[in-house]
């Protein structure tokens, strides 16, 4: 049982502003659960890409029924990122550390200049939620998906708040017009993919 | 923000301030010399590494990379079509 999540957001800021704001995302009014933030690795590639890895710790709110699987009050998160100023692309990859057999949430976000809306930035967020607990994986994935979806809106709102504070000349509003959310069952995807060999997402647009 | 260890928080803030300046004023403007904050980063990271050991954080798991790896390509294959 695996669940996918996809969401596209348009930020009312240039890519340079979003890339600078990325390092200031915490704290914000929606991030009270984020307790610590550390840069554990950082390097420049010969082609001028900045690669960073940050370790975040967050409080872990879980429902009563899930307490039998996870006892930790805190969860550590690893965030990898690549900033490529030449192509104006920031790619981030976030995953939880530990308890990955109970529930693993892996998120990828690509921030890039919007071709349609010059001066604005697209954030294309995809996430993969998985659980390997026998008999409970469906319930755990469903819970993880719902929590992730709810948190996405908070993450976007929090980031937008930070950007508005840093670059107050822009209206502090996220253009939500193009926000789409998609959920699909991975097994179904895989079988459809095998049968059709047609890009699945193309059918949905 | 605080560091994972209180002992590293001051070093973290000092480094972050340097990094943010470098990122905006140098890196985004095409200057790829990253020596400006290198000493601060080194001191700060030594502190964090020690704290990670003390808090039993699996360093091997942290070091594992996903970006641009085969694993990433497999995981996100279907949603990247």
Short mmCIF file of C-alpha atoms in Angstrom, two decimals:
data_model
loop_
_atom_site.label_atom_id
_atom_site.label_comp_id
_atom_site.label_asym_id
_atom_site.label_seq_id
_atom_site.Cartn_x
_atom_site.Cartn_y
_atom_site.Cartn_z
CA UNK A 1 0.00 0.00 0.00
CA UNK A 2 1.63 3.19 -1.20
CA UNK A 3 0.05 6.59 -1.65
CA UNK A 4 1.14 9.39 -3.92
CA UNK A 5 0.49 13.04 -3.50
CA UNK A 6 1.05 15.83 -5.98
CA UNK A 7 0.44 19.53 -5.66
CA UNK A 8 1.51 22.55 -7.66
CA UNK A 9 1.64 25.99 -6.08
CA UNK A 10 2.46 29.36 -7.61
CA UNK A 11 4.36 31.71 -5.35
CA UNK A 12 4.01 35.41 -6.09
CA UNK A 13 7.78 35.91 -5.91
CA UNK A 14 10.70 35.58 -8.29
CA UNK A 15 12.79 32.43 -8.20
CA UNK A 16 15.73 34.34 -6.65
CA UNK A 17 13.45 35.49 -3.83
CA UNK A 18 12.04 31.99 -3.26
CA UNK A 19 15.56 30.49 -3.22
CA UNK A 20 16.70 33.04 -0.61
CA UNK A 21 13.51 32.58 1.39
CA UNK A 22 13.96 28.81 1.42
CA UNK A 23 16.75 29.13 4.01
CA UNK A 24 14.52 31.32 6.20
CA UNK A 25 11.43 29.11 6.16
CA UNK A 26 11.68 28.37 9.88
CA UNK A 27 10.41 29.69 12.16
CA UNK A 28 7.03 30.81 10.84
CA UNK A 29 3.61 30.89 12.50
CA UNK A 30 2.77 27.47 11.01
CA UNK A 31 6.00 25.77 12.01
CA UNK A 32 5.75 25.56 15.79
CA UNK A 33 6.31 21.80 15.52
CA UNK A 34 9.76 22.38 13.97
CA UNK A 35 12.18 22.52 16.89
CA UNK A 36 15.69 22.48 15.48
CA UNK A 37 17.44 22.98 12.15
CA UNK A 38 21.05 22.17 11.32
CA UNK A 39 23.19 22.15 8.18
CA UNK A 40 25.07 18.86 8.25
CA UNK A 41 26.60 18.96 4.76
CA UNK A 42 27.16 21.67 2.20
CA UNK A 43 29.25 21.75 -0.94
CA UNK A 44 29.53 23.40 -4.32
CA UNK A 45 29.84 21.21 -7.41
CA UNK A 46 32.34 22.16 -10.14
CA UNK A 47 29.38 23.21 -12.31
CA UNK A 48 28.18 25.69 -9.68
CA UNK A 49 25.33 23.80 -8.03
CA UNK A 50 24.96 24.18 -4.28
CA UNK A 51 24.22 20.90 -2.52
CA UNK A 52 23.04 21.03 1.09
CA UNK A 53 21.77 18.59 3.64
CA UNK A 54 19.90 19.75 6.71
CA UNK A 55 18.71 17.87 9.73
CA UNK A 56 15.43 19.03 11.23
CA UNK A 57 13.72 17.78 14.35
CA UNK A 58 9.97 18.04 14.78
CA UNK A 59 7.39 17.05 17.34
CA UNK A 60 5.56 13.94 16.22
CA UNK A 61 1.82 14.06 16.75
CA UNK A 62 0.25 10.67 16.15
CA UNK A 63 -3.19 9.24 16.85
CA UNK A 64 -3.71 7.01 19.90
CA UNK A 65 -3.99 3.82 17.84
CA UNK A 66 -0.58 4.41 16.25
CA UNK A 67 1.23 4.69 19.56
CA UNK A 68 1.81 0.94 19.57
CA UNK A 69 4.08 1.35 16.53
CA UNK A 70 5.86 4.61 17.32
CA UNK A 71 6.85 5.73 20.79
CA UNK A 72 8.93 8.74 19.87
CA UNK A 73 7.72 12.22 20.71
CA UNK A 74 10.24 13.66 18.27
CA UNK A 75 11.05 12.77 14.71
CA UNK A 76 14.16 13.70 12.75
CA UNK A 77 13.90 14.77 9.15
CA UNK A 78 16.66 14.93 6.53
CA UNK A 79 16.30 17.56 3.82
CA UNK A 80 18.56 17.39 0.78
CA UNK A 81 18.61 20.26 -1.68
CA UNK A 82 20.26 21.32 -4.90
CA UNK A 83 20.26 24.96 -5.95
CA UNK A 84 21.13 25.52 -9.59
CA UNK A 85 21.24 29.27 -10.25
CA UNK A 86 21.97 28.75 -13.94
CA UNK A 87 18.75 26.89 -14.66
CA UNK A 88 16.98 28.67 -11.77
CA UNK A 89 15.89 25.41 -10.19
CA UNK A 90 15.81 24.45 -6.53
CA UNK A 91 15.10 20.79 -5.87
CA UNK A 92 14.49 19.50 -2.37
CA UNK A 93 14.11 16.00 -1.10
CA UNK A 94 12.82 15.36 2.42
CA UNK A 95 12.48 12.07 4.30
CA UNK A 96 11.92 10.92 7.85
CA UNK A 97 14.75 9.29 9.76
CA UNK A 98 13.92 6.16 11.72
CA UNK A 99 10.56 4.37 11.87
CA UNK A 100 10.69 4.06 8.10
CA UNK A 101 9.15 0.57 8.20
CA UNK A 102 6.17 1.94 10.15
CA UNK A 103 5.69 4.91 7.86
CA UNK A 104 8.03 6.56 5.43
CA UNK A 105 7.15 9.89 3.89
CA UNK A 106 9.42 11.03 1.09
CA UNK A 107 8.75 14.40 -0.45
CA UNK A 108 10.25 16.07 -3.47
CA UNK A 109 9.70 19.71 -4.34
CA UNK A 110 10.94 21.46 -7.45
CA UNK A 111 10.91 25.25 -7.35
CA UNK A 112 11.36 26.82 -10.76
CA UNK A 113 10.51 29.93 -12.70
CA UNK A 114 6.98 29.93 -14.02
CA UNK A 115 6.92 30.01 -17.80
CA UNK A 116 3.28 31.11 -17.78
CA UNK A 117 3.62 33.78 -15.12
CA UNK A 118 6.94 35.62 -15.46
CA UNK A 119 8.28 36.78 -12.11
CA UNK A 120 6.46 34.04 -10.24
CA UNK A 121 7.72 30.68 -9.06
CA UNK A 122 6.20 27.24 -9.38
CA UNK A 123 6.54 24.72 -6.56
CA UNK A 124 5.84 21.22 -7.78
CA UNK A 125 5.45 18.95 -4.77
CA UNK A 126 5.29 15.17 -4.99
CA UNK A 127 5.22 12.78 -2.07
CA UNK A 128 5.32 9.08 -1.57
CA UNK A 129 3.87 7.57 1.60
CA UNK A 130 4.62 3.95 2.44
CA UNK A 131 4.18 1.55 5.35
CA UNK A 132 5.38 -1.99 5.84
CA UNK A 133 3.37 -2.87 8.96
CA UNK A 134 1.39 -6.03 8.19
CA UNK A 135 -2.34 -5.56 8.52
CA UNK A 136 -2.04 -1.86 9.29
CA UNK A 137 -0.26 -0.42 6.27
CA UNK A 138 -3.49 0.74 4.63
CA UNK A 139 -4.64 2.60 7.73
CA UNK A 140 -1.20 4.04 8.37
CA UNK A 141 -0.83 5.23 4.76
CA UNK A 142 -4.30 6.77 4.81
CA UNK A 143 -3.46 8.58 8.03
CA UNK A 144 -0.08 9.69 6.66
CA UNK A 145 -1.66 10.93 3.46
CA UNK A 146 -4.32 12.99 5.24
CA UNK A 147 -1.78 14.47 7.63
CA UNK A 148 0.60 15.27 4.79
CA UNK A 149 -2.17 16.95 2.78
CA UNK A 150 -3.19 19.09 5.74
CA UNK A 151 0.43 19.99 6.48
CA UNK A 152 1.07 20.95 2.84
CA UNK A 153 -1.32 23.86 3.07
CA UNK A 154 0.34 24.91 6.31
CA UNK A 155 3.81 24.60 4.75
CA UNK A 156 2.79 26.72 1.76
CA UNK A 157 1.14 29.32 4.02
CA UNK A 158 4.17 29.42 6.30
CA UNK A 159 6.62 29.84 3.45
CA UNK A 160 4.47 32.56 1.92
CA UNK A 161 4.43 34.38 5.26
CA UNK A 162 8.24 34.29 5.36
CA UNK A 163 8.51 35.56 1.76
CA UNK A 164 6.07 38.39 2.47
CA UNK A 165 8.19 39.43 5.46
CA UNK A 166 11.42 39.36 3.48
CA UNK A 167 10.14 40.98 0.30
CA UNK A 168 7.19 43.04 1.49
CA UNK A 169 6.82 44.86 -1.81
CA UNK A 170 4.86 41.85 -3.04
CA UNK A 171 1.32 41.11 -1.93
CA UNK A 172 1.40 38.39 0.73
CA UNK A 173 -0.89 36.11 -1.19
CA UNK A 174 -0.26 32.73 -2.68
CA UNK A 175 -1.78 32.30 -6.06
CA UNK A 176 -3.74 29.15 -5.45
CA UNK A 177 -5.44 29.11 -8.83
CA UNK A 178 -3.27 26.35 -10.15
CA UNK A 179 -3.21 24.19 -7.08
CA UNK A 180 -4.06 20.64 -7.92
CA UNK A 181 -4.00 17.63 -5.70
CA UNK A 182 -3.86 14.14 -6.97
CA UNK A 183 -3.95 10.85 -5.19
CA UNK A 184 -3.56 7.48 -6.68
CA UNK A 185 -2.95 3.96 -5.64
CA UNK A 186 0.55 2.87 -6.53
CA UNK A 187 -0.35 -0.72 -7.32
CA UNK A 188 -3.04 0.44 -9.70
CA UNK A 189 -0.59 2.84 -11.27
CA UNK A 190 1.98 0.16 -11.75
CA UNK A 191 -0.41 -2.22 -13.43
CA UNK A 192 -1.83 0.51 -15.64
CA UNK A 193 1.66 1.58 -16.50
CA UNK A 194 2.60 -1.93 -17.47
CA UNK A 195 -0.50 -2.32 -19.62
CA UNK A 196 -0.63 1.00 -21.37
CA UNK A 197 2.88 2.46 -21.29
CA UNK A 198 1.16 5.81 -21.57
CA UNK A 199 2.04 8.58 -19.14
CA UNK A 200 -0.63 8.25 -16.49
CA UNK A 201 -0.65 11.87 -15.51
CA UNK A 202 -1.16 12.94 -19.09
CA UNK A 203 -4.58 11.30 -18.93
CA UNK A 204 -5.57 13.34 -15.94
CA UNK A 205 -4.85 16.81 -17.23
CA UNK B 1 16.06 28.47 14.91
CA UNK B 2 17.96 26.42 17.44
CA UNK B 3 20.53 23.77 16.75
CA UNK B 4 19.94 20.17 17.77
CA UNK B 5 22.36 20.91 20.61
CA UNK B 6 22.25 24.07 22.67
CA UNK B 7 26.05 24.08 22.58
CA UNK B 8 25.97 24.58 18.78
CA UNK B 9 23.21 27.21 18.53
CA UNK B 10 25.50 30.24 18.62
CA UNK B 11 27.83 28.68 16.03
CA UNK B 12 24.80 27.84 13.88
CA UNK B 13 23.44 31.39 13.95
CA UNK B 14 26.83 32.87 13.15
CA UNK B 15 27.27 30.50 10.22
CA UNK B 16 23.67 30.96 8.96
CA UNK B 17 24.10 34.74 8.93
CA UNK B 18 27.29 34.39 6.87
CA UNK B 19 25.73 31.82 4.54
CA UNK B 20 22.60 33.86 3.84
CA UNK B 21 24.71 36.88 2.93
CA UNK B 22 26.94 34.76 0.70
CA UNK B 23 23.91 33.09 -0.95
CA UNK B 24 22.19 36.38 -1.84
CA UNK B 25 25.16 38.62 -2.61
CA UNK B 26 27.60 36.16 -4.13
CA UNK B 27 26.18 32.78 -5.15
CA UNK B 28 22.98 33.99 -6.85
CA UNK B 29 25.06 36.63 -8.65
CA UNK B 30 27.32 34.03 -10.21
CA UNK B 31 30.26 34.15 -7.80
CA UNK B 32 30.98 30.54 -6.89
CA UNK B 33 33.83 31.11 -4.43
CA UNK B 34 32.52 29.61 -1.19
CA UNK B 35 35.54 30.32 1.02
CA UNK B 36 33.76 33.24 2.75
CA UNK B 37 31.99 31.08 5.37
CA UNK B 38 34.17 27.97 5.20
CA UNK B 39 35.82 28.38 8.62
CA UNK B 40 32.49 29.06 10.35
CA UNK B 41 30.92 26.04 8.64
CA UNK B 42 33.75 23.75 9.73
CA UNK B 43 33.54 24.75 13.39
CA UNK B 44 29.73 24.52 13.40
CA UNK B 45 29.64 21.12 11.70
CA UNK B 46 32.15 19.63 14.14
CA UNK B 47 29.84 20.69 16.94
CA UNK B 48 26.75 19.19 15.23
CA UNK B 49 28.52 15.89 14.47
CA UNK B 50 29.44 15.51 18.11
CA UNK B 51 25.86 16.30 19.16
CA UNK B 52 24.44 13.76 16.68
CA UNK B 53 26.65 11.06 18.18
CA UNK B 54 25.58 12.00 21.69
CA UNK B 55 21.91 11.86 20.70
CA UNK B 56 22.33 8.49 18.96
CA UNK B 57 21.24 9.80 15.57
CA UNK B 58 22.11 7.27 12.90
CA UNK B 59 24.83 9.12 10.99
CA UNK B 60 24.86 6.51 8.24
CA UNK B 61 21.14 7.10 7.62
CA UNK B 62 21.71 10.85 7.52
CA UNK B 63 24.59 10.47 5.07
CA UNK B 64 22.53 8.40 2.65
CA UNK B 65 21.60 10.49 -0.38
CA UNK B 66 18.39 10.38 -2.37
CA UNK B 67 18.65 13.29 -4.75
CA UNK B 68 19.70 12.19 -8.21
CA UNK B 69 20.22 8.56 -7.22
CA UNK B 70 18.81 5.35 -8.69
CA UNK B 71 16.58 5.02 -5.65
CA UNK B 72 15.03 8.39 -6.29
CA UNK B 73 14.44 7.53 -9.92
CA UNK B 74 12.67 4.30 -8.94
CA UNK B 75 10.59 5.91 -6.22
CA UNK B 76 9.41 8.81 -8.31
CA UNK B 77 9.34 7.04 -11.67
CA UNK B 78 5.60 6.94 -12.00
CA UNK B 79 4.97 10.48 -10.90
CA UNK B 80 7.66 11.95 -13.09
CA UNK B 81 6.35 10.64 -16.39
#
